[in-house]
Short mmCIF file of C-alpha atoms in Angstrom, two decimals:
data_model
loop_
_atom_site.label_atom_id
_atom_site.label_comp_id
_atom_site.label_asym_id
_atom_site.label_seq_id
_atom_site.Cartn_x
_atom_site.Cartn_y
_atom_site.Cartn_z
CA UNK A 270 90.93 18.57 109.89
CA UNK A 271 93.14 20.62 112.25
CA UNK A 272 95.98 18.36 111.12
CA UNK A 273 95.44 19.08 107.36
CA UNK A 274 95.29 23.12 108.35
CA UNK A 275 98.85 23.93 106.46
CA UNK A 276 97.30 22.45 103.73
CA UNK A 277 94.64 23.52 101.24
CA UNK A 278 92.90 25.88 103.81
CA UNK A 279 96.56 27.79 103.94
CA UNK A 280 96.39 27.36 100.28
CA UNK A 281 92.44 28.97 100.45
CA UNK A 282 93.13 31.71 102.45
CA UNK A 283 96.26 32.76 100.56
CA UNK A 284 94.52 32.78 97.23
CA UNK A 285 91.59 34.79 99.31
CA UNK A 286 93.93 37.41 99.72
CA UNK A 287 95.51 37.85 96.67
CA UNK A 288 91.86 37.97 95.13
CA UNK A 289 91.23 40.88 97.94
CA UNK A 290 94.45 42.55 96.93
CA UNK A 291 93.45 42.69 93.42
CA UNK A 292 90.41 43.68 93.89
CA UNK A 293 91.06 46.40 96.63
CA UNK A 294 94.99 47.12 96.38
CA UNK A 295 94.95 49.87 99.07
CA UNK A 296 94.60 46.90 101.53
CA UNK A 297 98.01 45.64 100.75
CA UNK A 298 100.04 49.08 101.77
CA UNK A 299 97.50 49.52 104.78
CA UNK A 300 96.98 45.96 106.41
CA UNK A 301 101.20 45.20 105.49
CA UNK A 302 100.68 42.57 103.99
CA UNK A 303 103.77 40.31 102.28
CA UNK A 304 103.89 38.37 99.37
CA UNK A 305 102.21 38.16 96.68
CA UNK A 306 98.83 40.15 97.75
CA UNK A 307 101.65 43.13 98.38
CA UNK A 308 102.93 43.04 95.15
CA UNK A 309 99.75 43.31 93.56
CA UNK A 310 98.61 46.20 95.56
CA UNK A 311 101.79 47.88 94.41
CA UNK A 312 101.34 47.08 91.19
CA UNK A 313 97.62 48.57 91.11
CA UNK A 314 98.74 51.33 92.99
CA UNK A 315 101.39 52.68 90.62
CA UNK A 316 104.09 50.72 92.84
CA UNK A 317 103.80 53.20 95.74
CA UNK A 318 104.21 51.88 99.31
CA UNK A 319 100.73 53.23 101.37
CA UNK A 320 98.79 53.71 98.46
CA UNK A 321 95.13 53.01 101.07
CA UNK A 322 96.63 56.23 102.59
CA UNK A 323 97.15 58.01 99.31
CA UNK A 324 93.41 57.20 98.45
CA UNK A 325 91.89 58.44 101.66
CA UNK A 326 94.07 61.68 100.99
CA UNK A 327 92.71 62.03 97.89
CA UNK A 328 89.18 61.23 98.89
CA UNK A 329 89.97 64.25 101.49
CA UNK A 330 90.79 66.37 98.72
CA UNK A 331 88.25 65.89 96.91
CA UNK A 332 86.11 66.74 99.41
CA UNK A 333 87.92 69.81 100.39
CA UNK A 334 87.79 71.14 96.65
CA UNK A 335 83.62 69.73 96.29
CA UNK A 336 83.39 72.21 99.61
CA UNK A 337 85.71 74.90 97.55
CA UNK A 338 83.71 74.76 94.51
CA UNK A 339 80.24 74.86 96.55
CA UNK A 340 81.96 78.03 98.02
CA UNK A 341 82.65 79.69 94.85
CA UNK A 342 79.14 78.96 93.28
CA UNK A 343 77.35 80.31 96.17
CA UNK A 344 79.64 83.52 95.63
CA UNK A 345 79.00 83.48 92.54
CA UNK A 346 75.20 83.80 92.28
CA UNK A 347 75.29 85.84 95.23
CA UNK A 348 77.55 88.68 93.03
CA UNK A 349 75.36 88.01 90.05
CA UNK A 350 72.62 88.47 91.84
CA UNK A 351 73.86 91.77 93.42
CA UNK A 352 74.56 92.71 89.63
CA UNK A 353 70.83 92.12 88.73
CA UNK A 354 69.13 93.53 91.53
CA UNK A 355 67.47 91.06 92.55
CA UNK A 356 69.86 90.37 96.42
CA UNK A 357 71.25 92.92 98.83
CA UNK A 358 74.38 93.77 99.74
CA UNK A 359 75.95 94.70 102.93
CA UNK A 360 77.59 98.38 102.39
CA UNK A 361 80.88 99.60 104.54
CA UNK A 362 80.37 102.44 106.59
CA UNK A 363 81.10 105.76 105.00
CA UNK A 364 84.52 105.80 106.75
CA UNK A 365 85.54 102.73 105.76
CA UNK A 366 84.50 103.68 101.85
CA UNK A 367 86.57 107.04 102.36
CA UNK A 368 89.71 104.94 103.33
CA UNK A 369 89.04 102.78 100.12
CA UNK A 370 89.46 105.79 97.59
CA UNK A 371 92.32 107.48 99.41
CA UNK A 372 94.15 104.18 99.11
CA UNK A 373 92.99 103.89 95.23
CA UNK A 374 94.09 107.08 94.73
CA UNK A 375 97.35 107.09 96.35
CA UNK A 376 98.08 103.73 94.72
CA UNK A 377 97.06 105.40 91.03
CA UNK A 378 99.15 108.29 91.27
CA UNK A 379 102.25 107.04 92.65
CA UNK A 380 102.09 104.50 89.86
CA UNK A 381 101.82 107.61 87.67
CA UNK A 382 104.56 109.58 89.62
CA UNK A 383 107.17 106.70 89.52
CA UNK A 384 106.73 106.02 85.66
CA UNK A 385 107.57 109.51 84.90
CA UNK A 386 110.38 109.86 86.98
CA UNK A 387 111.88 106.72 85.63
CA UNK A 388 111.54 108.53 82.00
CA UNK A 389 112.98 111.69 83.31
CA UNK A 390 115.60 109.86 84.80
CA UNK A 391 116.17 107.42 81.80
CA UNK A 392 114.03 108.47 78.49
CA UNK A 393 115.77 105.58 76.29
CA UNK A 394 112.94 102.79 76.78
CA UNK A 395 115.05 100.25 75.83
CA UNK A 396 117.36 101.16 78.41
CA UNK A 397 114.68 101.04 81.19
CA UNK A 398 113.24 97.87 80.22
CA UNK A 399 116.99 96.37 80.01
CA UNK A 400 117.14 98.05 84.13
CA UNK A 401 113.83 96.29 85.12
CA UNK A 402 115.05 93.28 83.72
CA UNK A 403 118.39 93.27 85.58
CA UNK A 404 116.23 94.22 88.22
CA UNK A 405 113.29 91.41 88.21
CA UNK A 406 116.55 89.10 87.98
CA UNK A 407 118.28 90.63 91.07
CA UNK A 408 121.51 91.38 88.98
CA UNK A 409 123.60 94.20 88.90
CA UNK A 410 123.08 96.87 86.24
CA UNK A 411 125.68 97.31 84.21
CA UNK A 412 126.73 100.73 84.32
CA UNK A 413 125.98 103.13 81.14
CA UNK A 414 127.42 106.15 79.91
CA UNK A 415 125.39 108.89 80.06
CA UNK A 416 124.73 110.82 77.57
CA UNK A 417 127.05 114.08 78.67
CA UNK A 418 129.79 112.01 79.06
CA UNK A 419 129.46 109.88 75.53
CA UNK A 420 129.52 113.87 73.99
CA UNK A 421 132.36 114.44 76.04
CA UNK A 422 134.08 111.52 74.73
CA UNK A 423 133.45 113.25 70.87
CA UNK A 424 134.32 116.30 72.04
CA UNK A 425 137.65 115.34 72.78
CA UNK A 426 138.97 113.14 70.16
CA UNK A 427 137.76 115.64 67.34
CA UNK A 428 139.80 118.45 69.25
CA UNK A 429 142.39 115.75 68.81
CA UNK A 430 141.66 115.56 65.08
CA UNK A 431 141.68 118.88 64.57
CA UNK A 432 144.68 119.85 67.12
CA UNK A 433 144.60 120.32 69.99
CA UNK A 434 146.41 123.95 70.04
CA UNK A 435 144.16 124.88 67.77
CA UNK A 436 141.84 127.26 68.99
CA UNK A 437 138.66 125.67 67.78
CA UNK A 438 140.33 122.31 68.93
CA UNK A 439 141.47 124.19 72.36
CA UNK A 440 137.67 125.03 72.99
CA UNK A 441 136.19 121.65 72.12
CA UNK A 442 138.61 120.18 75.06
CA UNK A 443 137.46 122.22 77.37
CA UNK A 444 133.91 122.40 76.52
CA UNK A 445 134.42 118.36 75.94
CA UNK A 446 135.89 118.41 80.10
CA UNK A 447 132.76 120.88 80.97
CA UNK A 448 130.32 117.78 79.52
CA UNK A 449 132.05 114.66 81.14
CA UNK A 450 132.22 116.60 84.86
CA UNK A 451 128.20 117.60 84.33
CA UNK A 452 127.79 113.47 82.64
CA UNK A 453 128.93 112.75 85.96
CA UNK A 454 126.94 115.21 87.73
CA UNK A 455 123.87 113.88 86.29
CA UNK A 456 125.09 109.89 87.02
CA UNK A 457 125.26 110.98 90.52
CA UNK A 458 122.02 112.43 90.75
CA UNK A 459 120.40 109.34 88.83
CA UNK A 460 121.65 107.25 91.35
CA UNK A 461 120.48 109.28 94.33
CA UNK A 462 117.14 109.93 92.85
CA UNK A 463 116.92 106.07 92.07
CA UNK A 464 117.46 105.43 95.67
CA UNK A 465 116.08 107.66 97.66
CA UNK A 466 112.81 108.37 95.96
CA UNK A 467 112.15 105.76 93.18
CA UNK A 468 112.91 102.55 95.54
CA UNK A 469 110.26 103.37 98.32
CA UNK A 470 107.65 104.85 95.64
CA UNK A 471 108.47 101.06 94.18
CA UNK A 472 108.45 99.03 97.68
CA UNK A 473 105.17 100.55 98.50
CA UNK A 474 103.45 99.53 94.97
CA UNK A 475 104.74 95.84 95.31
CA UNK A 476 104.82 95.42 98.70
CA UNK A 477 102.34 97.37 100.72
CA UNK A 478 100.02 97.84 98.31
CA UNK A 479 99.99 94.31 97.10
CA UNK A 480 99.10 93.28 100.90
CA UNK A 481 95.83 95.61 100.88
CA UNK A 482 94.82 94.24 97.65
CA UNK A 483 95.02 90.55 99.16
CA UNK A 484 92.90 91.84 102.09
CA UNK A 485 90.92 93.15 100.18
CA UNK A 486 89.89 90.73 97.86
CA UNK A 487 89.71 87.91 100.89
CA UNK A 488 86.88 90.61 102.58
CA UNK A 489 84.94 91.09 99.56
CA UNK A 490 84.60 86.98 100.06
CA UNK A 491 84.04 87.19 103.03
CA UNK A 492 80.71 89.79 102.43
CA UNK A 493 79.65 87.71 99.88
CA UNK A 494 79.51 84.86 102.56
CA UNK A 495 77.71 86.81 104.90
CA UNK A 496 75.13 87.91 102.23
CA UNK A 497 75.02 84.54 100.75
CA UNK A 498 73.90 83.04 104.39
CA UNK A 499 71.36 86.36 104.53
CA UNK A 500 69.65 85.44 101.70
CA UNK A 501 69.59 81.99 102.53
CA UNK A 502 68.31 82.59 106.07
CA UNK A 503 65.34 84.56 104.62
CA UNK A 504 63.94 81.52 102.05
CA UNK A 505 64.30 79.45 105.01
CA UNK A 506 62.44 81.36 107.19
CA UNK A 507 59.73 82.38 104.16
CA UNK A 508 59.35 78.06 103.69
CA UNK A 509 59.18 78.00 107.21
CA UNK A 510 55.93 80.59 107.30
CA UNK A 511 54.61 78.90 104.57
CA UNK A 512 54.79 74.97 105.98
CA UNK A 513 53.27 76.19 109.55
CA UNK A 514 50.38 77.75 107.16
CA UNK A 515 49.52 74.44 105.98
CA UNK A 516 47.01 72.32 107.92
CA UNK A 517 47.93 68.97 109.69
CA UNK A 518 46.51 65.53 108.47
CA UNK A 519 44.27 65.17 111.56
CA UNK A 520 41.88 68.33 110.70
CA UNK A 521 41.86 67.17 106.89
CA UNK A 522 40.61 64.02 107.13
CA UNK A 523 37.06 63.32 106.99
CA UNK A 524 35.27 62.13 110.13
CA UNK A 525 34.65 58.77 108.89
CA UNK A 526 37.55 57.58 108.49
CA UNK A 527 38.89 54.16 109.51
CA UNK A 528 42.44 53.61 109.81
CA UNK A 529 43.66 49.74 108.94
CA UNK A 530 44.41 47.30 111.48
CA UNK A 531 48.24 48.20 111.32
CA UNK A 532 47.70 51.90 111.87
CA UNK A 533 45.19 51.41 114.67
CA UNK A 534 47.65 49.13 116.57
CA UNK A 535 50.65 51.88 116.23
CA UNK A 536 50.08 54.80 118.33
CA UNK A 537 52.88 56.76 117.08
CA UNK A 538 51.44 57.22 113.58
CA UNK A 539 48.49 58.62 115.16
CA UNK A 540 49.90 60.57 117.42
CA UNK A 541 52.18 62.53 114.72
CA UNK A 542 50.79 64.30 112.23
CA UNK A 543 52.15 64.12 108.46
CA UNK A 544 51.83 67.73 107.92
CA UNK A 545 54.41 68.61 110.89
CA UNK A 546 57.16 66.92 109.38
CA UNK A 547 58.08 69.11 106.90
CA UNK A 548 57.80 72.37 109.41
CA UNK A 549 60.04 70.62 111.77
CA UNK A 550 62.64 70.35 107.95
CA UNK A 551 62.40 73.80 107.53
CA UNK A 552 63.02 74.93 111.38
CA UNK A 553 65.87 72.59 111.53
CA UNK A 554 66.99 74.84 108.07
CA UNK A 555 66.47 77.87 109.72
CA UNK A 556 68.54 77.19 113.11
CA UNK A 557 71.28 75.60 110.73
CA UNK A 558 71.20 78.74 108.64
CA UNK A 559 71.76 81.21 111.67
CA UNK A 560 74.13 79.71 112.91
CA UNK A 561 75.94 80.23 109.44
CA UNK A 562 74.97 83.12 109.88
CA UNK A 563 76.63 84.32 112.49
CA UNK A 564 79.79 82.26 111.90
CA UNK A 565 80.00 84.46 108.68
CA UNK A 566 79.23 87.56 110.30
CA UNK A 567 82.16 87.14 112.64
CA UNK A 568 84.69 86.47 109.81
CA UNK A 569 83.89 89.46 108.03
CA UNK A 570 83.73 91.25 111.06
CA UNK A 571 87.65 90.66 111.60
CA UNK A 572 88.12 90.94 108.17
CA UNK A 573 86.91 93.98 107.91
CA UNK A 574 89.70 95.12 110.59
CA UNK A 575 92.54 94.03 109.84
CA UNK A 576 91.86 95.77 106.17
CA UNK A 577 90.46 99.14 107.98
CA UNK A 578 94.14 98.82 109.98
CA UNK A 579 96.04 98.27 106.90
CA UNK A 580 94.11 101.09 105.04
CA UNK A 581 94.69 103.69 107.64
CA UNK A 582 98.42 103.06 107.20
CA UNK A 583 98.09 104.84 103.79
CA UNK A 584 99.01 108.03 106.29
CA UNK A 585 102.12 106.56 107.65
CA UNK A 586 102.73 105.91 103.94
CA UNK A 587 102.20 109.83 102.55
CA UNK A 588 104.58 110.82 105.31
CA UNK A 589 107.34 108.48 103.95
CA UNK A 590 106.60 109.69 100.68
CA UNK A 591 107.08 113.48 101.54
CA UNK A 592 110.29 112.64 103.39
CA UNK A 593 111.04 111.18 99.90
CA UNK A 594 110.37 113.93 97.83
CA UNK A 595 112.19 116.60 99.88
CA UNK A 596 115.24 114.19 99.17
CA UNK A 597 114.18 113.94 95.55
CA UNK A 598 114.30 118.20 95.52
CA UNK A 599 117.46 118.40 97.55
CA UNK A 600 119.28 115.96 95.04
CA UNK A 601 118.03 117.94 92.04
CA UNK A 602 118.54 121.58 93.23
CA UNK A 603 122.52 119.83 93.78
CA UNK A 604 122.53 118.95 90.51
CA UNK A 605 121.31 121.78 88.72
CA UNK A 606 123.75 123.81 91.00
CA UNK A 607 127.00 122.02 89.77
CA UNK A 608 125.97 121.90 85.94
CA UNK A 609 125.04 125.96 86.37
CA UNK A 610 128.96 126.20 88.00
CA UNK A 611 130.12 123.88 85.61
CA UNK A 612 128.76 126.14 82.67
CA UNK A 613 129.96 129.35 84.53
CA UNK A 614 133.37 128.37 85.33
CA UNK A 615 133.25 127.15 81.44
CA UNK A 616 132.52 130.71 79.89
CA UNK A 617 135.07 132.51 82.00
CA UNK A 618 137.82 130.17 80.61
CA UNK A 619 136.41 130.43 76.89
CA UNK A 620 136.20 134.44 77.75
CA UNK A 621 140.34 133.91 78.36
CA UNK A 622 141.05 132.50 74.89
CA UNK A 623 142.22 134.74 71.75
CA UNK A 624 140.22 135.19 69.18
CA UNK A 625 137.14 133.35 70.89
CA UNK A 626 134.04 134.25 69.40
CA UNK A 627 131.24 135.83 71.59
CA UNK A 628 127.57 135.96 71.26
CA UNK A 629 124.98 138.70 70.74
CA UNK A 630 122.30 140.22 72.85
CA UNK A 631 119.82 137.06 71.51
CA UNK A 632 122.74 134.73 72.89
CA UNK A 633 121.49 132.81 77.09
CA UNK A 634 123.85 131.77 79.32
CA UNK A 635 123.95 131.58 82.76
CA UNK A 636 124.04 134.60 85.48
CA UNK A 637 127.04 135.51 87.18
CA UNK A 638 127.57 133.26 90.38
CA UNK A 639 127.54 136.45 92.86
CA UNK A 640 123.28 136.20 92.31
CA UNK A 641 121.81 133.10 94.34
CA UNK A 642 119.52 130.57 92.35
CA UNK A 643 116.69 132.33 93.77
CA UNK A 644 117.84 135.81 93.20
CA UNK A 645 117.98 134.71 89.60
CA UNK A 646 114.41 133.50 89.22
CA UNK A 647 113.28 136.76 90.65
CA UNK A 648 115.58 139.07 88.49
CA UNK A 649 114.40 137.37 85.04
CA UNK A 650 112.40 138.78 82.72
CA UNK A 651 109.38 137.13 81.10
CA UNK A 652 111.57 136.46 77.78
CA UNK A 653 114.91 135.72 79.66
CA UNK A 654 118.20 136.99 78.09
CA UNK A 655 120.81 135.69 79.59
CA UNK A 656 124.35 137.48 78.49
CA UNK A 657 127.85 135.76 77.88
CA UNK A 658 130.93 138.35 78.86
CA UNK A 659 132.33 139.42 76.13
CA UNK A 660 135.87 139.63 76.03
CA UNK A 661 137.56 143.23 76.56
CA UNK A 662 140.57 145.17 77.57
CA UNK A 663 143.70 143.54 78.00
CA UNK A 664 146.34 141.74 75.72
CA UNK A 665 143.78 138.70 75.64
CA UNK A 666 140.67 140.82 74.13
CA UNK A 667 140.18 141.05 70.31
CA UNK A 668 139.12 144.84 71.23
CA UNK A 669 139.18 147.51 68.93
CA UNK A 670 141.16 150.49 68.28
CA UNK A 671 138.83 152.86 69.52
CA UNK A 672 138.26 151.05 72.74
CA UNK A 673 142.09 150.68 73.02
CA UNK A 674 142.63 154.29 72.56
CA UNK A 675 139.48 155.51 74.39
CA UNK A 676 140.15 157.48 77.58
CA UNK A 677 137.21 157.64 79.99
CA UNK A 678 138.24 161.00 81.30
CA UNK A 679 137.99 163.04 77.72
CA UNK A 680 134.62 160.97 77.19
CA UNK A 681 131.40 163.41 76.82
CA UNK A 682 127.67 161.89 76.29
CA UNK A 683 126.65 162.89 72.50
CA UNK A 684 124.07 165.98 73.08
CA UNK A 685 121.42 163.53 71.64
CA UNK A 686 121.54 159.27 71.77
CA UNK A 687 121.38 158.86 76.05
CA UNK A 688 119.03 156.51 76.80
CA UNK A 689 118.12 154.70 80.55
CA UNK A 690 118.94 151.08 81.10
CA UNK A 691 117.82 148.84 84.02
CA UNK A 692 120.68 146.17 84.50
CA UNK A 693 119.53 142.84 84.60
CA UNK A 694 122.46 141.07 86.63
CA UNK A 695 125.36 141.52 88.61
CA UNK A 696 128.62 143.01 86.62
CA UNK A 697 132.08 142.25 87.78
CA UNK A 698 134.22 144.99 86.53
CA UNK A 699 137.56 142.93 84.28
CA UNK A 700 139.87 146.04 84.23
CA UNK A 701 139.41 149.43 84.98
CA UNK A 702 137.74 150.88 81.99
CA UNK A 703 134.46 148.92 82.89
CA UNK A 704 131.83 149.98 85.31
CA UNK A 705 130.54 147.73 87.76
CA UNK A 706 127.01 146.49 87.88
CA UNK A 707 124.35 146.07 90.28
CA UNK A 708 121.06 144.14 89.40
CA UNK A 709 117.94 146.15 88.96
CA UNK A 710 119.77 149.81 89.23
CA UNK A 711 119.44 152.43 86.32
CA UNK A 712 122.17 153.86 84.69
CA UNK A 713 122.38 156.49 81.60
CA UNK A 714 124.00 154.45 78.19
CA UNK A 715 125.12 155.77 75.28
CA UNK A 716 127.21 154.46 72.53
CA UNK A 717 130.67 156.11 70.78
CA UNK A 718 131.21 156.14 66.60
CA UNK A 719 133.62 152.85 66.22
CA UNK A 720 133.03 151.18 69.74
CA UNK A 721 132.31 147.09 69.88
CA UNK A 722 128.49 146.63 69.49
CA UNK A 723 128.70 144.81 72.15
CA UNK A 724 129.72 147.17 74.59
CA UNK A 725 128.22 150.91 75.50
CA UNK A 726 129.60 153.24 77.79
CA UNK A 727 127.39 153.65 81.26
CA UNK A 728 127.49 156.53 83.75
CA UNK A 729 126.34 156.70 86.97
CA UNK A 730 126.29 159.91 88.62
CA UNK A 731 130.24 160.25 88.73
CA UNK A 732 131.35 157.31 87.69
CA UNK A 733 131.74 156.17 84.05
CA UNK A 734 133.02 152.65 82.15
CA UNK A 735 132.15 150.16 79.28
CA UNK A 736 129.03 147.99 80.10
CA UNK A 737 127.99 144.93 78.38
CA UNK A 738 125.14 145.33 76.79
CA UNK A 739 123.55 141.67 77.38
CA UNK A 740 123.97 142.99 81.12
CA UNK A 741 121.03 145.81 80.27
CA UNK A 742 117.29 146.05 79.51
CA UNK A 743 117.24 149.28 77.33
CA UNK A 744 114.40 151.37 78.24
CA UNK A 745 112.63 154.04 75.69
#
């Protein structure tokens, strides 16, 4: 027998194996073994090495995602419940609730806040959704003209059309220079509003914020758990009551009864009454279920600080949002300041040319730069007027012949015509026939047959010159 061993029994046992292998291939990557029985496990397998590893992985898995979905049912008739009325639900402390609507509200309104800069910033849609683009696809945006400096650009070659010595086409280049300088004025304060104030209002509403909402959503499990294991800690304890209610088999039966043979030689069954068996279920249950209990209490415990510390960061968060905003102001108020230069140092040149057309009292423009931003907000009226200089005196000044010829000293007020004007704004005398201007004095006014509408002479006390009358509220 032992001699005829490499024979049909080596024969037997490899066919054994190749049956096994067919039948369960996962031996073949887990035992090793070569040969045929290998192959076949391969092929059964999908021709992965290991594949008896693979399988108890994905038995694990399985498992894991039975356990995930027993989670998420219990959750879910635990919420629905909570919808209907019919379980309770652990409320947060009144502190904790208070931190939960500041952050809400921070998180709403800075949403709100950084979609309307963005417009005031950029109102072409298209060209903010071509920037978040760029932006979601960490490219450079290209860089765009603005809209000041693409009038500009106009500006200038129709000054070239119409020539350039011209004085309409003289004017259009230097009101065409005036728009490129405040184009770039305004590119400049784009940018620094884009980075100083848009970026953090942006980092905290995809970074910060995005964290709390994680948190939050992982305790809102996590009390769902804990009320879950509540409610399931009270039925077990309510079947518990109700099993130790019932009577036990020994005090039910009648008094004549006769157990068989078999039961009267087994002590144990005796001994033991039926009716215990299913108390001693139920206060098994009820130990299993506090001590569910109290493993879910602990992880919403924690979970419930780290979101109270991330929530009370929201302060941290309105400081670096102030800091922000005073940026955002500064960065403005410089902007505003250079177009309102810009403009100014714009109509003194234009009040240089020949033959340059000026406008009336209705016409705005800005103050004189002697008068401070603030100043200026003080000294306006409710309906603002606003006066451009109008040119006078001098070779340059389309005056006319009465204000050529008119000598201050033989001037006398009209017996009947003087009226009292309040000046609005600081008056920079351009030649000696003018008076100079304070803001908010009174002077007497009166006008001359043949004088420039534009102009009246002013007196006050001794001293007497041409005013401009967009300089002066006239008072009845």
């Amino acid at each position: 027998m032992l001699e005829g061993a490499d024979g049909p029994y080596k024969e037997a046992g490899a066919l054994t194996r190749a049956r096994l292998s067919a039948t369960f291939p996962w031996l073949s990557g887990c035992c090793g073994w070569g040969g045929a029985a290998r192959r076949a496990g391969w092929l059964r397998s999908g021709g992965e090495p290991g594949s008896g590893c693979a399988r108890a992985e994905m038995d694990f898995n399985m498992k894991k995602l039975a356990s995930d979905a027993g989670v998420f049912f219990s959750r879910a008739v635990q919420f629905t419940e909570e919808k209907l009325g019919q379980a309770e639900k652990t409320e947060l402390d009144a502190h904790f609730e208070n931190l939960l609507a500041r952050a809400d509200t921070t998180k709403n309104w800075t949403e709100k806040i950084l979609h309307q800069t963005e417009v005031l910033l950029q109102p072409n849609p298209s060209a903010r959704v071509e920037e978040f683009l760029y932006e979601k696809l960490d490219r450079k945006v290209p860089s765009r003209v603005t809209n000041g400096e693409l009038l500009a650009q106009y500006m200038m070659e129709a000054a070239n059309d119409f020539g350039p010595g011209t004085p309409y086409g003289k004017t259009l280049l230097k009101v065409g220079e005036t728009q490129k300088r405040l184009g770039g004025a305004e590119r400049d304060f784009m940018h620094s509003a884009s980075v100083s104030f848009l970026t953090p209002l942006r980092n905290f509403l995809e970074g910060d914020w995005r964290t709390i909402t994680k948190e939050r959503r992982i305790l809102e499990n996590r009390r769902l758990d804990l009320d879950a294991c509540k409610a399931r800690l009270k039925k077990a304890k309510a079947a518990e009551a109700k099993a130790s209610a019932v009577p036990d088999f020994q005090e039910t039966r009648p008094r004549n009864f006769i157990l068989s043979a078999s039961a009267s030689a087994s002590p144990t069954l005796i001994s033991f009454p039926v009716a215990l068996w299913p108390h001693q279920l139920w206060s098994d249950e009820v130990e299993k279920a506090e001590h569910e209990l109290r493993l879910a209490q602990t992880e919403f415990d924690r979970q419930a600080e780290v979101t109270r510390l991330l929530l009370e960061g929201i302060s941290s968060t309105h400081v670096n949002h102030l800091r922000c905003l005073h940026e955002f102001v500064e960065s403005q108020t410089t902007y505003y300041a250079q177009g309102y230069q810009f403009m100014l140092d714009l109509q003194k040149q234009l009040g240089r040319f020949p033959g340059t057309f000026v406008g009336n009292a209705e016409s705005t423009s800005p103050p004189p730069a002697t008068t401070s931003p603030t100043t200026v907000a003080a000294t306006i009226p409710a309906v603002p007027i606003i006066p451009v200089v109008p040119t006078v005196g001098g070779a340059s000044n389309p005056a006319t012949a009465v204000d050529r010829a008119l000598n201050l000293n033989d001037v006398k007020p009209p017996a009947s015509g003087t009226r009292k004007a309040r000046v609005l704004y600081d008056y920079e005398v351009a030649d000696s026939s003018e008076l100079a201007l304070l803001a908010d004095e009174l002077i007497t006014v009166y006008s001359l047959p043949g004088m420039d509408p534009d102009w009246l002479i002013g007196e006050r006390g001794n001293q007497k010159g041409k005013v401009p009358v967009t300089y002066l509220e006239l008072l009845s």
